[in-house]
Amino acid sequence: VQWQRDTSIVCPDLNDIGSSITVTSSNFTGRTITGLEPGNRYTITVIVSNGAGSGPVSNAVTAMTIATAPTGAPGSITLVTVTLNSATVQWGEVPCLQRNGEIT
């Protein structure tokens, strides 16, 4: 079982992160993949093999893990302008790996 994280949603500045696990049972037809990041999209494929080699890659499925609240705060906040009845502020992004999903 192989998976690849699509970082374009949450962390477009990072390279895709992938991994694989090996299942060694001839009648095994499922596996839970753990250690995934919250609020990320993963593309999952399966390859089966035997003593003669590996077969073709399965069709890919896409899974989106459930988002959680961000674990990081926005970067430094700056007061840009103040008027009689308003204030404009700017702040830096939440660090990519602390977003835990798409910031909206």
JSON list of C-alpha atoms in Angstrom, two decimals:
[
{"chain": "A", "resi": 1, "resn": "VAL", "atom": "CA", "xyz": [0.00, 0.00, 0.00]},
{"chain": "A", "resi": 2, "resn": "GLN", "atom": "CA", "xyz": [1.45, 3.38, -1.00]},
{"chain": "A", "resi": 3, "resn": "TRP", "atom": "CA", "xyz": [0.26, 6.90, -0.33]},
{"chain": "A", "resi": 4, "resn": "GLN", "atom": "CA", "xyz": [1.26, 10.38, -1.37]},
{"chain": "A", "resi": 5, "resn": "ARG", "atom": "CA", "xyz": [0.20, 13.58, 0.39]},
{"chain": "A", "resi": 6, "resn": "ASP", "atom": "CA", "xyz": [-1.02, 16.39, -1.85]},
{"chain": "A", "resi": 7, "resn": "THR", "atom": "CA", "xyz": [0.41, 19.47, -0.15]},
{"chain": "A", "resi": 8, "resn": "SER", "atom": "CA", "xyz": [-1.12, 21.95, -2.58]},
{"chain": "A", "resi": 9, "resn": "ILE", "atom": "CA", "xyz": [-4.08, 22.60, -0.27]},
{"chain": "A", "resi": 10, "resn": "VAL", "atom": "CA", "xyz": [-2.47, 23.11, 3.12]},
{"chain": "A", "resi": 11, "resn": "CYS", "atom": "CA", "xyz": [1.26, 23.51, 2.44]},
{"chain": "A", "resi": 12, "resn": "PRO", "atom": "CA", "xyz": [1.86, 24.38, -1.20]},
{"chain": "A", "resi": 13, "resn": "ASP", "atom": "CA", "xyz": [5.44, 25.37, -0.40]},
{"chain": "A", "resi": 14, "resn": "LEU", "atom": "CA", "xyz": [6.36, 21.82, 0.69]},
{"chain": "A", "resi": 15, "resn": "ASN", "atom": "CA", "xyz": [7.18, 18.84, -1.48]},
{"chain": "A", "resi": 16, "resn": "ASP", "atom": "CA", "xyz": [4.66, 16.01, -1.54]},
{"chain": "A", "resi": 17, "resn": "ILE", "atom": "CA", "xyz": [5.28, 13.52, 1.24]},
{"chain": "A", "resi": 18, "resn": "GLY", "atom": "CA", "xyz": [4.75, 9.84, 0.52]},
{"chain": "A", "resi": 19, "resn": "SER", "atom": "CA", "xyz": [5.29, 6.52, 2.15]},
{"chain": "A", "resi": 20, "resn": "SER", "atom": "CA", "xyz": [4.43, 2.86, 1.85]},
{"chain": "A", "resi": 21, "resn": "ILE", "atom": "CA", "xyz": [3.73, -0.16, 4.01]},
{"chain": "A", "resi": 22, "resn": "THR", "atom": "CA", "xyz": [4.15, -3.83, 3.18]},
{"chain": "A", "resi": 23, "resn": "VAL", "atom": "CA", "xyz": [1.43, -6.33, 4.01]},
{"chain": "A", "resi": 24, "resn": "THR", "atom": "CA", "xyz": [2.55, -9.96, 3.89]},
{"chain": "A", "resi": 25, "resn": "SER", "atom": "CA", "xyz": [-0.68, -11.95, 3.93]},
{"chain": "A", "resi": 26, "resn": "SER", "atom": "CA", "xyz": [-2.01, -13.69, 0.83]},
{"chain": "A", "resi": 27, "resn": "ASN", "atom": "CA", "xyz": [-5.65, -13.16, 1.81]},
{"chain": "A", "resi": 28, "resn": "PHE", "atom": "CA", "xyz": [-5.29, -9.62, 3.17]},
{"chain": "A", "resi": 29, "resn": "THR", "atom": "CA", "xyz": [-7.71, -7.19, 1.52]},
{"chain": "A", "resi": 30, "resn": "GLY", "atom": "CA", "xyz": [-7.47, -4.05, 3.64]},
{"chain": "A", "resi": 31, "resn": "ARG", "atom": "CA", "xyz": [-5.19, -1.94, 5.79]},
{"chain": "A", "resi": 32, "resn": "THR", "atom": "CA", "xyz": [-5.54, 1.10, 8.05]},
{"chain": "A", "resi": 33, "resn": "ILE", "atom": "CA", "xyz": [-2.92, 3.74, 7.27]},
{"chain": "A", "resi": 34, "resn": "THR", "atom": "CA", "xyz": [-1.91, 5.64, 10.40]},
{"chain": "A", "resi": 35, "resn": "GLY", "atom": "CA", "xyz": [0.27, 8.68, 11.04]},
{"chain": "A", "resi": 36, "resn": "LEU", "atom": "CA", "xyz": [-1.40, 10.88, 8.42]},
{"chain": "A", "resi": 37, "resn": "GLU", "atom": "CA", "xyz": [-1.64, 14.63, 8.94]},
{"chain": "A", "resi": 38, "resn": "PRO", "atom": "CA", "xyz": [-5.04, 16.22, 9.70]},
{"chain": "A", "resi": 39, "resn": "GLY", "atom": "CA", "xyz": [-6.75, 18.20, 6.95]},
{"chain": "A", "resi": 40, "resn": "ASN", "atom": "CA", "xyz": [-4.63, 16.78, 4.13]},
{"chain": "A", "resi": 41, "resn": "ARG", "atom": "CA", "xyz": [-5.49, 15.00, 0.90]},
{"chain": "A", "resi": 42, "resn": "TYR", "atom": "CA", "xyz": [-3.77, 11.68, 0.21]},
{"chain": "A", "resi": 43, "resn": "THR", "atom": "CA", "xyz": [-3.67, 9.60, -2.96]},
{"chain": "A", "resi": 44, "resn": "ILE", "atom": "CA", "xyz": [-3.57, 5.86, -2.16]},
{"chain": "A", "resi": 45, "resn": "THR", "atom": "CA", "xyz": [-2.61, 2.96, -4.45]},
{"chain": "A", "resi": 46, "resn": "VAL", "atom": "CA", "xyz": [-2.02, -0.77, -3.95]},
{"chain": "A", "resi": 47, "resn": "ILE", "atom": "CA", "xyz": [0.49, -3.07, -5.66]},
{"chain": "A", "resi": 48, "resn": "VAL", "atom": "CA", "xyz": [0.41, -6.83, -5.15]},
{"chain": "A", "resi": 49, "resn": "SER", "atom": "CA", "xyz": [3.36, -9.13, -5.75]},
{"chain": "A", "resi": 50, "resn": "ASN", "atom": "CA", "xyz": [4.43, -12.73, -5.54]},
{"chain": "A", "resi": 51, "resn": "GLY", "atom": "CA", "xyz": [7.64, -14.67, -6.10]},
{"chain": "A", "resi": 52, "resn": "ALA", "atom": "CA", "xyz": [7.60, -13.75, -9.80]},
{"chain": "A", "resi": 53, "resn": "GLY", "atom": "CA", "xyz": [7.41, -10.00, -9.22]},
{"chain": "A", "resi": 54, "resn": "SER", "atom": "CA", "xyz": [4.94, -7.17, -8.85]},
{"chain": "A", "resi": 55, "resn": "GLY", "atom": "CA", "xyz": [1.68, -6.66, -10.67]},
{"chain": "A", "resi": 56, "resn": "PRO", "atom": "CA", "xyz": [0.32, -3.37, -11.99]},
{"chain": "A", "resi": 57, "resn": "VAL", "atom": "CA", "xyz": [-0.57, -0.49, -9.70]},
{"chain": "A", "resi": 58, "resn": "SER", "atom": "CA", "xyz": [-4.24, -0.27, -8.71]},
{"chain": "A", "resi": 59, "resn": "ASN", "atom": "CA", "xyz": [-6.43, 2.65, -9.57]},
{"chain": "A", "resi": 60, "resn": "ALA", "atom": "CA", "xyz": [-5.78, 5.49, -7.15]},
{"chain": "A", "resi": 61, "resn": "VAL", "atom": "CA", "xyz": [-8.26, 6.61, -4.52]},
{"chain": "A", "resi": 62, "resn": "THR", "atom": "CA", "xyz": [-8.13, 9.97, -2.79]},
{"chain": "A", "resi": 63, "resn": "ALA", "atom": "CA", "xyz": [-8.79, 10.44, 0.92]},
{"chain": "A", "resi": 64, "resn": "MET", "atom": "CA", "xyz": [-9.09, 13.76, 2.74]},
{"chain": "A", "resi": 65, "resn": "THR", "atom": "CA", "xyz": [-8.31, 13.46, 6.45]},
{"chain": "A", "resi": 66, "resn": "ILE", "atom": "CA", "xyz": [-10.47, 15.38, 8.88]},
{"chain": "A", "resi": 67, "resn": "ALA", "atom": "CA", "xyz": [-9.17, 18.84, 9.72]},
{"chain": "A", "resi": 68, "resn": "THR", "atom": "CA", "xyz": [-8.49, 19.89, 13.30]},
{"chain": "A", "resi": 69, "resn": "ALA", "atom": "CA", "xyz": [-8.01, 23.32, 14.81]},
{"chain": "A", "resi": 70, "resn": "PRO", "atom": "CA", "xyz": [-4.68, 24.95, 13.94]},
{"chain": "A", "resi": 71, "resn": "THR", "atom": "CA", "xyz": [-1.94, 24.28, 16.47]},
{"chain": "A", "resi": 72, "resn": "GLY", "atom": "CA", "xyz": [0.04, 27.38, 15.50]},
{"chain": "A", "resi": 73, "resn": "ALA", "atom": "CA", "xyz": [-0.77, 31.07, 15.79]},
{"chain": "A", "resi": 74, "resn": "PRO", "atom": "CA", "xyz": [-0.57, 33.61, 12.97]},
{"chain": "A", "resi": 75, "resn": "GLY", "atom": "CA", "xyz": [2.73, 35.44, 12.61]},
{"chain": "A", "resi": 76, "resn": "SER", "atom": "CA", "xyz": [3.33, 38.86, 14.10]},
{"chain": "A", "resi": 77, "resn": "ILE", "atom": "CA", "xyz": [0.43, 41.28, 13.87]},
{"chain": "A", "resi": 78, "resn": "THR", "atom": "CA", "xyz": [0.97, 44.82, 12.59]},
{"chain": "A", "resi": 79, "resn": "LEU", "atom": "CA", "xyz": [-1.30, 47.82, 12.87]},
{"chain": "A", "resi": 80, "resn": "VAL", "atom": "CA", "xyz": [-1.42, 49.38, 9.40]},
{"chain": "A", "resi": 81, "resn": "THR", "atom": "CA", "xyz": [-3.86, 52.29, 9.70]},
{"chain": "A", "resi": 82, "resn": "VAL", "atom": "CA", "xyz": [-6.29, 53.74, 12.21]},
{"chain": "A", "resi": 83, "resn": "THR", "atom": "CA", "xyz": [-9.14, 56.09, 11.35]},
{"chain": "A", "resi": 84, "resn": "LEU", "atom": "CA", "xyz": [-11.97, 57.60, 13.35]},
{"chain": "A", "resi": 85, "resn": "ASN", "atom": "CA", "xyz": [-14.02, 54.39, 13.15]},
{"chain": "A", "resi": 86, "resn": "SER", "atom": "CA", "xyz": [-11.76, 51.60, 11.83]},
{"chain": "A", "resi": 87, "resn": "ALA", "atom": "CA", "xyz": [-8.41, 49.91, 12.17]},
{"chain": "A", "resi": 88, "resn": "THR", "atom": "CA", "xyz": [-6.53, 47.87, 9.57]},
{"chain": "A", "resi": 89, "resn": "VAL", "atom": "CA", "xyz": [-4.24, 45.09, 10.72]},
{"chain": "A", "resi": 90, "resn": "GLN", "atom": "CA", "xyz": [-2.04, 42.57, 8.93]},
{"chain": "A", "resi": 91, "resn": "TRP", "atom": "CA", "xyz": [-0.54, 39.34, 10.23]},
{"chain": "A", "resi": 92, "resn": "GLY", "atom": "CA", "xyz": [1.75, 36.58, 9.06]},
{"chain": "A", "resi": 93, "resn": "GLU", "atom": "CA", "xyz": [0.69, 33.11, 8.02]},
{"chain": "A", "resi": 94, "resn": "VAL", "atom": "CA", "xyz": [0.25, 30.21, 10.42]},
{"chain": "A", "resi": 95, "resn": "PRO", "atom": "CA", "xyz": [3.27, 27.90, 9.94]},
{"chain": "A", "resi": 96, "resn": "CYS", "atom": "CA", "xyz": [2.41, 25.37, 7.25]},
{"chain": "A", "resi": 97, "resn": "LEU", "atom": "CA", "xyz": [2.63, 22.19, 9.31]},
{"chain": "A", "resi": 98, "resn": "GLN", "atom": "CA", "xyz": [0.59, 23.78, 12.12]},
{"chain": "A", "resi": 99, "resn": "ARG", "atom": "CA", "xyz": [-2.46, 24.63, 9.98]},
{"chain": "A", "resi": 100, "resn": "ASN", "atom": "CA", "xyz": [-4.05, 21.16, 10.25]},
{"chain": "A", "resi": 101, "resn": "GLY", "atom": "CA", "xyz": [-6.30, 21.95, 7.31]},
{"chain": "A", "resi": 102, "resn": "GLU", "atom": "CA", "xyz": [-7.09, 24.79, 4.96]},
{"chain": "A", "resi": 103, "resn": "ILE", "atom": "CA", "xyz": [-7.23, 28.20, 6.67]},
{"chain": "A", "resi": 104, "resn": "THR", "atom": "CA", "xyz": [-10.44, 29.97, 5.69]}
]
